[in-house]
Amino acid sequence: MERTEARPYAQALFNDGVAQNCLPFWGDVLSIASTLMRDKSAIALLKNPRCSATKKVDFFVGLIESSGLSCTQDQLLWLRRWFELLLSHD
């Protein structure tokens, strides 16, 4: 199997989903993120160096919250931390 840069993140996300007993939640989050990454204005925002990491995280978490996805405050906190981690390794 080919190793990719994303594979360790995916494996860690899967492990966290198992540990938290919330794989369906993370699957829904990844589906929303996949849709987001096809939106040109969202991509422009995420690539904009003048947009702070905090604003990018707030944007993404806000999309999840407004999507109607049922999630707890703990899940939103984990989501925020995951997105911060991904942005820090950009």
Coordinates of C-alpha atoms in Angstrom, one line a residue, residues 34-48 59:
S34 CA -14.5 16.8 1.1
T35 CA -17.3 18.9 -0.2
L36 CA -15.7 22.0 1.2
M37 CA -12.4 21.3 -0.6
R38 CA -14.3 21.4 -3.9
D39 CA -15.6 24.9 -3.2
K40 CA -13.3 27.5 -4.8
S41 CA -14.1 30.3 -2.4
A42 CA -13.4 28.0 0.6
I43 CA -10.1 26.9 -0.9
A44 CA -9.2 30.6 -1.5
L45 CA -9.9 31.3 2.2
L46 CA -7.9 28.4 3.4
K47 CA -4.9 29.3 1.2
N48 CA -5.0 33.0 2.0
F59 CA -14.8 29.0 9.5

